[in-house]
Amino acid sequence: MSRLLVRRPSPRLAEGELTHIERVPVDAELALEQWRRYVDVYRSLGWEIVEVDPADEHADGVFIEDAVVMFGDVAVITRPGADSRRGEIETAREAIATQGIEALAIAEPGTLDGGDVLKVGRTVYVGRTLRTNDEGIGQLRDLLAPRGWEVVAVPVTKVLHLKSGVTALPDGTVIGYEPLVDDPSVYPWFAPVPEEHGTAVVVLDERTVLMSSDAPRTAEMFRERGLEVITTPISEFEKLEGCVTCLSVRVRD
Ligand code: CIR
């Protein structure tokens, strides 16, 4: 079984950071309803849901994957690149400690957002972005190398985070919407998807993925590949450059 760390959306969600898209009105009530549905997907699969303490003063706190990344049974507490988000890690650190998980940390002047970290097997692709700097990537490499992970830095300029542009299917194929991927040739196996919101999948098990309901053609493409696809609406989070991956952190037991 798996545990899932989540954090409920702040009532200030609409004030979250925006980098590559225009601000549009966000419906806070709908966001909460979408968040509950998202969490229910995992609950219905039998995953244990662990709520990280609310951090309502942080508009983007719901995007919990930016604050903590799991590598096997070790957590790395990040140092988010946006000033407004740096304080999110305190409650994330507490949650990791409460769960009895060993924690490592990125230190100043390094910055790292979890959204820039894509694990494929023992390879860890890390986006070099406005949020994640070379120092942060170097620190992550030093923390992970002795534990058997290889860190590969990837330049990202067209989207907020590496995983806003690419994620991976259960078989390790990296998927992305090509107009938003700087260099698909970085990945040994790459498959383009036809929709912008089709780039992000959460791997639930070897044959099942969770994705946004805003990419129906991509969902169909994955079904044709033999995958089970569960879709869930996350429009209010997409308006803030979020996606299905960033709303949770999986802890494998
Ligand atoms: C931000 O700009 O930090 C938030 N509005 C969105 C963060 C989304 N996180 C992610 O994709 N990992």
mmCIF file of C-alpha atoms and ligand atoms in Angstrom:
data_model
loop_
_atom_site.group_PDB
_atom_site.id
_atom_site.type_symbol
_atom_site.label_atom_id
_atom_site.label_comp_id
_atom_site.label_asym_id
_atom_site.label_seq_id
_atom_site.Cartn_x
_atom_site.Cartn_y
_atom_site.Cartn_z
ATOM 1 C CA MET A 1 0.000 0.000 0.000
ATOM 2 C CA SER A 2 1.042 3.616 -0.416
ATOM 3 C CA ARG A 3 0.629 6.745 1.601
ATOM 4 C CA LEU A 4 -0.212 10.008 -0.107
ATOM 5 C CA LEU A 5 0.754 13.393 1.282
ATOM 6 C CA VAL A 6 -1.649 16.159 0.298
ATOM 7 C CA ARG A 7 -2.419 19.655 1.518
ATOM 8 C CA ARG A 8 -5.836 21.272 1.194
ATOM 9 C CA PRO A 9 -5.956 24.426 -0.979
ATOM 10 C CA SER A 10 -5.513 27.785 0.681
ATOM 11 C CA PRO A 11 -8.517 30.146 0.491
ATOM 12 C CA ARG A 12 -5.979 32.489 -1.176
ATOM 13 C CA LEU A 13 -5.292 30.023 -4.012
ATOM 14 C CA ALA A 14 -6.278 32.610 -6.657
ATOM 15 C CA GLU A 15 -3.255 34.722 -5.634
ATOM 16 C CA GLY A 16 -0.773 31.969 -6.482
ATOM 17 C CA GLU A 17 2.359 32.585 -8.540
ATOM 18 C CA LEU A 18 2.020 32.787 -12.332
ATOM 19 C CA THR A 19 4.932 32.752 -14.765
ATOM 20 C CA HIS A 20 3.928 31.622 -18.248
ATOM 21 C CA ILE A 21 0.165 32.170 -18.389
ATOM 22 C CA GLU A 22 -2.276 35.034 -17.851
ATOM 23 C CA ARG A 23 -4.208 35.300 -14.611
ATOM 24 C CA VAL A 24 -7.864 34.302 -14.909
ATOM 25 C CA PRO A 25 -10.462 34.106 -12.127
ATOM 26 C CA VAL A 26 -10.142 31.015 -9.934
ATOM 27 C CA ASP A 27 -13.207 29.554 -8.221
ATOM 28 C CA ALA A 28 -12.014 28.680 -4.698
ATOM 29 C CA GLU A 29 -15.061 26.532 -3.941
ATOM 30 C CA LEU A 30 -14.685 24.564 -7.155
ATOM 31 C CA ALA A 31 -10.975 24.173 -6.429
ATOM 32 C CA LEU A 32 -11.775 22.601 -3.058
ATOM 33 C CA GLU A 33 -14.313 20.284 -4.668
ATOM 34 C CA GLN A 34 -11.786 19.270 -7.371
ATOM 35 C CA TRP A 35 -9.140 18.691 -4.714
ATOM 36 C CA ARG A 36 -11.516 16.437 -2.754
ATOM 37 C CA ARG A 37 -12.283 14.441 -5.910
ATOM 38 C CA TYR A 38 -8.565 14.142 -6.662
ATOM 39 C CA VAL A 39 -7.880 12.805 -3.165
ATOM 40 C CA ASP A 40 -10.891 10.456 -3.409
ATOM 41 C CA VAL A 41 -9.345 8.768 -6.451
ATOM 42 C CA TYR A 42 -6.469 7.557 -4.292
ATOM 43 C CA ARG A 43 -8.679 6.816 -1.299
ATOM 44 C CA SER A 44 -10.901 4.617 -3.457
ATOM 45 C CA LEU A 45 -7.790 2.641 -4.447
ATOM 46 C CA GLY A 46 -7.021 2.004 -0.785
ATOM 47 C CA TRP A 47 -4.163 4.476 -0.373
ATOM 48 C CA GLU A 48 -3.737 6.046 3.037
ATOM 49 C CA ILE A 49 -4.240 9.818 2.852
ATOM 50 C CA VAL A 50 -1.967 11.955 5.038
ATOM 51 C CA GLU A 51 -2.930 15.625 5.236
ATOM 52 C CA VAL A 52 -0.009 17.980 5.699
ATOM 53 C CA ASP A 53 -1.056 20.855 7.982
ATOM 54 C CA PRO A 54 -2.755 23.682 6.078
ATOM 55 C CA ALA A 55 -0.528 26.631 5.219
ATOM 56 C CA ASP A 56 -3.242 29.081 4.253
ATOM 57 C CA GLU A 57 -0.859 32.037 4.151
ATOM 58 C CA HIS A 58 0.868 30.328 1.213
ATOM 59 C CA ALA A 59 -1.410 30.627 -1.822
ATOM 60 C CA ASP A 60 0.433 27.802 -3.620
ATOM 61 C CA GLY A 61 0.723 25.427 -0.656
ATOM 62 C CA VAL A 62 -1.658 22.903 -2.252
ATOM 63 C CA PHE A 63 1.127 22.097 -4.748
ATOM 64 C CA ILE A 64 2.827 19.955 -2.121
ATOM 65 C CA GLU A 65 5.181 18.095 -4.473
ATOM 66 C CA ASP A 66 7.251 21.262 -4.821
ATOM 67 C CA ALA A 67 8.187 21.120 -1.114
ATOM 68 C CA VAL A 68 9.166 17.463 -0.748
ATOM 69 C CA VAL A 69 10.361 14.719 -3.102
ATOM 70 C CA MET A 70 10.673 11.032 -2.215
ATOM 71 C CA PHE A 71 13.605 8.923 -3.392
ATOM 72 C CA GLY A 72 12.834 5.413 -2.260
ATOM 73 C CA ASP A 73 12.262 5.706 1.484
ATOM 74 C CA VAL A 74 14.188 8.976 1.862
ATOM 75 C CA ALA A 75 12.615 12.427 1.522
ATOM 76 C CA VAL A 76 14.366 15.506 0.198
ATOM 77 C CA ILE A 77 12.933 18.713 1.635
ATOM 78 C CA THR A 78 13.367 21.273 -1.103
ATOM 79 C CA ARG A 79 14.118 24.970 -1.026
ATOM 80 C CA PRO A 80 11.441 26.414 -3.341
ATOM 81 C CA GLY A 81 12.644 28.983 -5.840
ATOM 82 C CA ALA A 82 9.792 31.479 -5.339
ATOM 83 C CA ASP A 83 10.112 33.633 -2.206
ATOM 84 C CA SER A 84 6.368 33.386 -1.610
ATOM 85 C CA ARG A 85 6.659 29.592 -1.399
ATOM 86 C CA ARG A 86 9.740 29.111 0.732
ATOM 87 C CA GLY A 87 7.816 28.906 4.014
ATOM 88 C CA GLU A 88 5.824 25.911 2.757
ATOM 89 C CA ILE A 89 8.609 23.544 3.663
ATOM 90 C CA GLU A 90 8.220 23.934 7.436
ATOM 91 C CA THR A 91 4.922 22.070 7.620
ATOM 92 C CA ALA A 92 6.127 19.622 4.954
ATOM 93 C CA ARG A 93 9.197 18.852 7.066
ATOM 94 C CA GLU A 94 6.999 18.276 10.117
ATOM 95 C CA ALA A 95 4.739 15.917 8.179
ATOM 96 C CA ILE A 96 7.725 13.903 6.962
ATOM 97 C CA ALA A 97 9.068 13.658 10.527
ATOM 98 C CA THR A 98 5.668 12.614 11.875
ATOM 99 C CA GLN A 99 5.534 9.859 9.262
ATOM 100 C CA GLY A 100 8.897 8.578 10.507
ATOM 101 C CA ILE A 101 10.628 9.239 7.188
ATOM 102 C CA GLU A 102 14.325 10.118 6.948
ATOM 103 C CA ALA A 103 14.753 13.640 5.542
ATOM 104 C CA LEU A 104 17.587 15.278 3.630
ATOM 105 C CA ALA A 105 17.463 18.936 2.611
ATOM 106 C CA ILE A 106 18.500 21.437 -0.029
ATOM 107 C CA ALA A 107 20.319 24.382 1.564
ATOM 108 C CA GLU A 108 20.870 28.035 0.652
ATOM 109 C CA PRO A 109 21.904 29.204 -1.938
ATOM 110 C CA GLY A 110 20.456 26.154 -3.672
ATOM 111 C CA THR A 111 16.861 26.238 -4.877
ATOM 112 C CA LEU A 112 14.810 23.281 -6.048
ATOM 113 C CA ASP A 113 11.088 22.822 -6.733
ATOM 114 C CA GLY A 114 9.799 19.255 -6.687
ATOM 115 C CA GLY A 115 7.962 19.968 -9.947
ATOM 116 C CA ASP A 116 11.365 20.012 -11.605
ATOM 117 C CA VAL A 117 12.163 16.437 -10.583
ATOM 118 C CA LEU A 118 11.185 13.541 -12.852
ATOM 119 C CA LYS A 119 12.231 10.039 -11.782
ATOM 120 C CA VAL A 120 12.483 7.353 -14.460
ATOM 121 C CA GLY A 121 13.933 4.184 -12.983
ATOM 122 C CA ARG A 122 17.122 5.274 -11.174
ATOM 123 C CA THR A 123 17.538 8.321 -13.429
ATOM 124 C CA VAL A 124 16.459 11.641 -11.969
ATOM 125 C CA TYR A 125 15.889 14.333 -14.588
ATOM 126 C CA VAL A 126 15.992 17.773 -12.990
ATOM 127 C CA GLY A 127 14.809 20.872 -14.809
ATOM 128 C CA ARG A 128 17.012 23.929 -14.649
ATOM 129 C CA THR A 129 14.315 26.597 -14.428
ATOM 130 C CA LEU A 130 13.484 29.947 -12.865
ATOM 131 C CA ARG A 131 12.797 27.916 -9.692
ATOM 132 C CA THR A 132 15.633 25.374 -9.651
ATOM 133 C CA ASN A 133 19.209 26.589 -9.883
ATOM 134 C CA ASP A 134 22.515 24.862 -10.617
ATOM 135 C CA GLU A 135 23.437 24.879 -6.939
ATOM 136 C CA GLY A 136 20.200 23.080 -6.056
ATOM 137 C CA ILE A 137 20.786 20.510 -8.788
ATOM 138 C CA GLY A 138 24.373 19.997 -7.625
ATOM 139 C CA GLN A 139 23.269 19.470 -4.032
ATOM 140 C CA LEU A 140 20.637 16.969 -5.117
ATOM 141 C CA ARG A 141 23.268 15.110 -7.153
ATOM 142 C CA ASP A 142 25.575 14.932 -4.120
ATOM 143 C CA LEU A 143 22.750 13.673 -1.893
ATOM 144 C CA LEU A 144 21.565 11.034 -4.353
ATOM 145 C CA ALA A 145 24.756 9.704 -5.967
ATOM 146 C CA PRO A 146 25.747 7.608 -2.917
ATOM 147 C CA ARG A 147 22.219 6.221 -2.850
ATOM 148 C CA GLY A 148 22.388 4.967 -6.411
ATOM 149 C CA TRP A 149 20.492 7.630 -8.340
ATOM 150 C CA GLU A 150 21.878 9.458 -11.362
ATOM 151 C CA VAL A 151 20.908 13.129 -11.685
ATOM 152 C CA VAL A 152 20.614 14.539 -15.223
ATOM 153 C CA ALA A 153 20.110 18.304 -15.548
ATOM 154 C CA VAL A 154 17.659 19.389 -18.253
ATOM 155 C CA PRO A 155 17.280 22.994 -19.456
ATOM 156 C CA VAL A 156 13.631 24.102 -19.344
ATOM 157 C CA THR A 157 12.540 27.470 -20.733
ATOM 158 C CA LYS A 158 9.029 27.051 -22.141
ATOM 159 C CA VAL A 159 7.096 26.018 -19.036
ATOM 160 C CA LEU A 160 7.248 26.579 -15.290
ATOM 161 C CA HIS A 161 8.631 23.211 -14.240
ATOM 162 C CA LEU A 162 10.186 20.230 -15.988
ATOM 163 C CA LYS A 163 7.056 18.225 -15.194
ATOM 164 C CA SER A 164 4.776 20.914 -16.635
ATOM 165 C CA GLY A 165 6.240 19.760 -19.950
ATOM 166 C CA VAL A 166 7.037 16.062 -19.531
ATOM 167 C CA THR A 167 6.217 13.106 -17.278
ATOM 168 C CA ALA A 168 6.665 9.357 -17.738
ATOM 169 C CA LEU A 169 4.367 6.393 -18.351
ATOM 170 C CA PRO A 170 4.769 3.196 -16.294
ATOM 171 C CA ASP A 171 7.085 1.689 -18.952
ATOM 172 C CA GLY A 172 9.457 4.675 -18.706
ATOM 173 C CA THR A 173 8.381 6.360 -21.935
ATOM 174 C CA VAL A 174 8.630 10.094 -21.395
ATOM 175 C CA ILE A 175 5.584 11.921 -22.741
ATOM 176 C CA GLY A 176 5.276 15.589 -23.584
ATOM 177 C CA TYR A 177 3.432 18.147 -25.670
ATOM 178 C CA GLU A 178 6.188 18.965 -28.134
ATOM 179 C CA PRO A 179 5.617 22.730 -28.503
ATOM 180 C CA LEU A 180 6.376 22.997 -24.771
ATOM 181 C CA VAL A 181 9.373 20.650 -24.596
ATOM 182 C CA ASP A 182 12.785 22.250 -25.096
ATOM 183 C CA ASP A 183 14.601 19.112 -26.234
ATOM 184 C CA PRO A 184 12.817 15.736 -26.490
ATOM 185 C CA SER A 185 16.102 14.050 -27.526
ATOM 186 C CA VAL A 186 17.248 14.182 -23.871
ATOM 187 C CA TYR A 187 15.057 11.149 -23.191
ATOM 188 C CA PRO A 188 15.845 7.644 -24.492
ATOM 189 C CA TRP A 189 12.144 7.023 -25.185
ATOM 190 C CA PHE A 190 9.884 9.965 -25.964
ATOM 191 C CA ALA A 191 6.269 9.982 -27.175
ATOM 192 C CA PRO A 192 4.485 13.217 -28.105
ATOM 193 C CA VAL A 193 0.939 13.787 -26.851
ATOM 194 C CA PRO A 194 -1.630 15.876 -28.731
ATOM 195 C CA GLU A 195 -2.778 18.164 -25.904
ATOM 196 C CA GLU A 196 -1.091 20.562 -23.516
ATOM 197 C CA HIS A 197 -2.892 19.161 -20.464
ATOM 198 C CA GLY A 198 -2.036 15.617 -21.538
ATOM 199 C CA THR A 199 1.596 15.881 -20.498
ATOM 200 C CA ALA A 200 1.090 15.139 -16.812
ATOM 201 C CA VAL A 201 0.324 11.658 -15.529
ATOM 202 C CA VAL A 202 0.572 10.152 -12.085
ATOM 203 C CA VAL A 203 1.531 6.479 -12.283
ATOM 204 C CA LEU A 204 -0.837 4.651 -9.930
ATOM 205 C CA ASP A 205 0.468 1.177 -10.767
ATOM 206 C CA GLU A 206 2.146 -0.642 -13.656
ATOM 207 C CA ARG A 207 -0.923 -0.347 -15.859
ATOM 208 C CA THR A 208 -2.887 2.609 -14.470
ATOM 209 C CA VAL A 209 -2.355 6.353 -14.751
ATOM 210 C CA LEU A 210 -4.226 9.356 -13.415
ATOM 211 C CA MET A 211 -4.485 12.478 -15.546
ATOM 212 C CA SER A 212 -6.470 15.675 -16.055
ATOM 213 C CA SER A 213 -9.890 15.371 -17.677
ATOM 214 C CA ASP A 214 -8.862 18.279 -19.939
ATOM 215 C CA ALA A 215 -6.946 16.038 -22.372
ATOM 216 C CA PRO A 216 -9.440 13.489 -23.747
ATOM 217 C CA ARG A 217 -7.493 12.708 -26.937
ATOM 218 C CA THR A 218 -4.374 11.945 -24.948
ATOM 219 C CA ALA A 219 -6.376 9.724 -22.571
ATOM 220 C CA GLU A 220 -7.624 7.798 -25.602
ATOM 221 C CA MET A 221 -4.076 7.462 -26.920
ATOM 222 C CA PHE A 222 -2.931 5.965 -23.607
ATOM 223 C CA ARG A 223 -5.875 3.539 -23.582
ATOM 224 C CA GLU A 224 -4.837 2.395 -27.044
ATOM 225 C CA ARG A 225 -1.397 1.664 -25.562
ATOM 226 C CA GLY A 226 -3.132 -0.713 -23.146
ATOM 227 C CA LEU A 227 -3.194 1.535 -20.080
ATOM 228 C CA GLU A 228 -6.065 2.037 -17.659
ATOM 229 C CA VAL A 229 -6.667 5.782 -17.515
ATOM 230 C CA ILE A 230 -8.462 7.553 -14.688
ATOM 231 C CA THR A 231 -9.274 11.202 -15.325
ATOM 232 C CA THR A 232 -10.155 13.904 -12.817
ATOM 233 C CA PRO A 233 -11.036 17.592 -13.244
ATOM 234 C CA ILE A 234 -8.334 20.020 -12.066
ATOM 235 C CA SER A 235 -9.165 23.151 -14.087
ATOM 236 C CA GLU A 236 -8.764 25.527 -11.125
ATOM 237 C CA PHE A 237 -5.228 24.254 -10.488
ATOM 238 C CA GLU A 238 -4.315 24.344 -14.178
ATOM 239 C CA LYS A 239 -5.195 28.052 -14.125
ATOM 240 C CA LEU A 240 -2.265 28.409 -11.697
ATOM 241 C CA GLU A 241 0.166 26.303 -13.748
ATOM 242 C CA GLY A 242 -0.488 23.230 -11.644
ATOM 243 C CA CYS A 243 -1.241 19.688 -12.770
ATOM 244 C CA VAL A 244 -2.086 16.233 -11.358
ATOM 245 C CA THR A 245 1.472 15.452 -10.287
ATOM 246 C CA CYS A 246 2.013 18.518 -8.129
ATOM 247 C CA LEU A 247 -0.992 17.996 -5.858
ATOM 248 C CA SER A 248 0.481 15.055 -3.958
ATOM 249 C CA VAL A 249 3.576 13.172 -2.875
ATOM 250 C CA ARG A 250 3.551 9.381 -2.829
ATOM 251 C CA VAL A 251 5.285 7.532 -0.037
ATOM 252 C CA ARG A 252 5.825 3.871 -0.897
ATOM 253 C CA ASP A 253 5.592 1.407 1.980
HETATM 254 C C1 CIR B 1 3.720 28.165 -8.778
HETATM 255 O O1 CIR B 1 3.927 28.972 -9.665
HETATM 256 O O2 CIR B 1 4.602 27.827 -7.999
HETATM 257 C C2 CIR B 1 2.326 27.592 -8.632
HETATM 258 N N1 CIR B 1 1.362 28.561 -9.050
HETATM 259 C C3 CIR B 1 2.163 26.321 -9.428
HETATM 260 C C4 CIR B 1 3.050 25.212 -8.983
HETATM 261 C C5 CIR B 1 2.784 23.948 -9.710
HETATM 262 N N2 CIR B 1 3.650 22.938 -9.260
HETATM 263 C C6 CIR B 1 4.068 21.933 -10.014
HETATM 264 O O3 CIR B 1 3.735 21.823 -11.173
HETATM 265 N N3 CIR B 1 4.891 21.076 -9.449
#
